[in-house]
Coordinates of N, CA and C in Angstrom, one line a residue:
M18 N 11.1 -292.8 93.0 CA 10.4 -291.9 93.3 C 10.9 -292.6 95.4
S19 N 11.2 -293.6 95.7 CA 12.0 -293.9 96.9 C 13.2 -293.3 97.1
Q20 N 13.9 -292.8 96.3 CA 15.0 -292.2 96.2 C 15.4 -290.9 96.7
R21 N 14.6 -290.0 96.5 CA 13.7 -288.7 96.4 C 13.3 -289.1 97.8
L22 N 12.7 -289.8 98.4 CA 11.8 -288.7 99.7 C 12.8 -289.8 100.3
G23 N 13.9 -290.7 100.4 CA 15.0 -291.5 101.0 C 13.6 -292.0 102.2
R24 N 13.2 -293.2 101.5 CA 12.0 -294.1 102.3 C 11.4 -295.0 101.1
P25 N 11.2 -296.8 101.4 CA 10.3 -297.1 100.9 C 9.7 -296.9 99.8
I26 N 8.9 -296.8 98.7 CA 7.8 -296.3 98.1 C 6.6 -297.5 97.7
T27 N 5.7 -298.0 98.2 CA 5.2 -299.1 96.8 C 4.8 -298.2 96.1
P28 N 4.4 -299.6 94.7 CA 4.2 -299.3 93.3 C 3.3 -298.7 92.9
Q29 N 2.5 -299.3 93.8 CA 1.0 -298.4 93.6 C 0.8 -297.1 94.5
R30 N 1.5 -297.5 95.6 CA 1.8 -295.9 96.3 C 2.1 -294.8 95.6
G31 N 2.7 -295.0 94.5 CA 3.7 -294.2 93.7 C 3.0 -293.5 92.6
W32 N 2.3 -294.6 91.6 CA 1.3 -294.4 91.4 C -0.1 -292.8 91.8
E33 N -0.4 -293.8 93.0 CA -1.7 -292.5 93.8 C -0.5 -291.5 93.8
Y34 N 0.2 -291.3 94.0 CA 0.9 -289.3 93.8 C 1.4 -289.2 92.2
L35 N 1.5 -290.2 91.3 CA 1.5 -289.3 89.9 C 0.0 -288.8 89.5
R36 N -1.1 -289.7 90.1 CA -2.9 -289.3 90.0 C -3.2 -288.2 89.8
K37 N -2.4 -287.9 91.9 CA -2.4 -286.3 92.5 C -2.1 -285.4 91.8
L38 N -0.8 -285.3 90.7 CA -0.4 -285.0 90.2 C -1.0 -284.3 89.0
G39 N -2.2 -285.2 88.2 CA -2.6 -285.0 87.0 C -1.6 -286.0 86.1
Y40 N -0.9 -287.0 86.7 CA -0.6 -287.8 85.5 C -1.4 -288.7 85.6
T41 N -1.3 -288.9 84.1 CA -2.5 -290.4 83.7 C -1.5 -291.4 83.1
P42 N -1.6 -292.6 82.9 CA -0.7 -293.7 82.0 C -1.2 -293.7 80.3
Q43 N -0.4 -293.5 79.6 CA -0.7 -292.5 78.1 C -0.1 -294.1 77.2
V44 N -0.6 -295.0 76.6 CA -1.2 -296.1 75.8 C -1.6 -296.2 74.5
P45 N -1.0 -296.3 73.6 CA -1.5 -295.7 72.1 C -2.6 -297.1 72.0
R46 N -3.8 -296.6 70.7 CA -4.6 -297.3 70.5 C -4.6 -298.5 69.8
P47 N -5.2 -299.1 70.6 CA -4.5 -300.7 69.5 C -5.1 -300.6 68.5
A48 N -4.2 -301.0 67.4 CA -4.5 -301.4 66.0 C -6.3 -302.3 65.5
H49 N -6.9 -302.3 64.8 CA -7.8 -303.0 64.3 C -6.8 -304.5 64.1
I50 N -7.6 -305.5 63.5 CA -7.3 -306.6 63.4 C -7.0 -306.8 61.9
Q51 N -8.2 -306.0 60.6 CA -8.3 -305.7 59.6 C -7.8 -305.2 59.0
A52 N -7.2 -303.8 59.7 CA -6.4 -302.9 59.4 C -5.7 -302.6 57.8
D53 N -5.6 -302.5 56.6 CA -4.5 -302.6 55.6 C -4.2 -301.8 55.3
P54 N -2.8 -301.9 55.5 CA -1.7 -300.8 56.1 C -1.3 -300.5 54.7
A55 N -1.5 -301.1 53.7 CA -1.4 -300.6 51.8 C -3.3 -299.2 51.8
A56 N -3.5 -299.9 52.5 CA -4.8 -298.5 52.1 C -4.9 -297.5 52.7
Q57 N -4.2 -297.1 53.7 CA -3.9 -296.4 55.4 C -2.8 -296.2 54.7
A58 N -2.4 -296.0 53.7 CA -1.1 -295.5 53.5 C -1.4 -294.8 51.6
A59 N -2.6 -295.3 50.6 CA -2.9 -295.0 50.0 C -4.1 -293.8 50.2
F60 N -4.6 -293.9 51.0 CA -5.9 -292.5 51.7 C -5.0 -291.9 52.2
K61 N -3.5 -291.5 52.7 CA -2.7 -290.5 53.2 C -2.9 -290.2 52.2
Q62 N -1.8 -290.0 51.2 CA -1.4 -289.9 49.8 C -2.4 -289.5 49.0
T63 N -3.7 -289.5 49.1 CA -5.0 -289.1 48.1 C -5.9 -288.1 49.1
C64 N -6.2 -288.2 50.2 CA -6.6 -287.4 51.8 C -6.2 -285.5 51.4
P65 N -7.3 -284.7 50.8 CA -6.4 -283.4 51.0 C -6.6 -283.0 52.2
P66 N -5.4 -282.2 52.1 CA -4.3 -281.7 53.3 C -6.0 -281.1 54.1
G67 N -5.9 -280.8 55.9 CA -6.3 -280.2 57.0 C -7.0 -280.6 58.0

């Protein structure tokens, strides 16, 4: 961003500009500690579509 504007921009100011434009940081939801990947895969196979 600082290269495009031709002056130094601090990271905090860069995030403020992005928020004004409507951007938000996107992060995936955390996985549960007791999650069972095998049970999830079996559920996906037997779950009706929709």
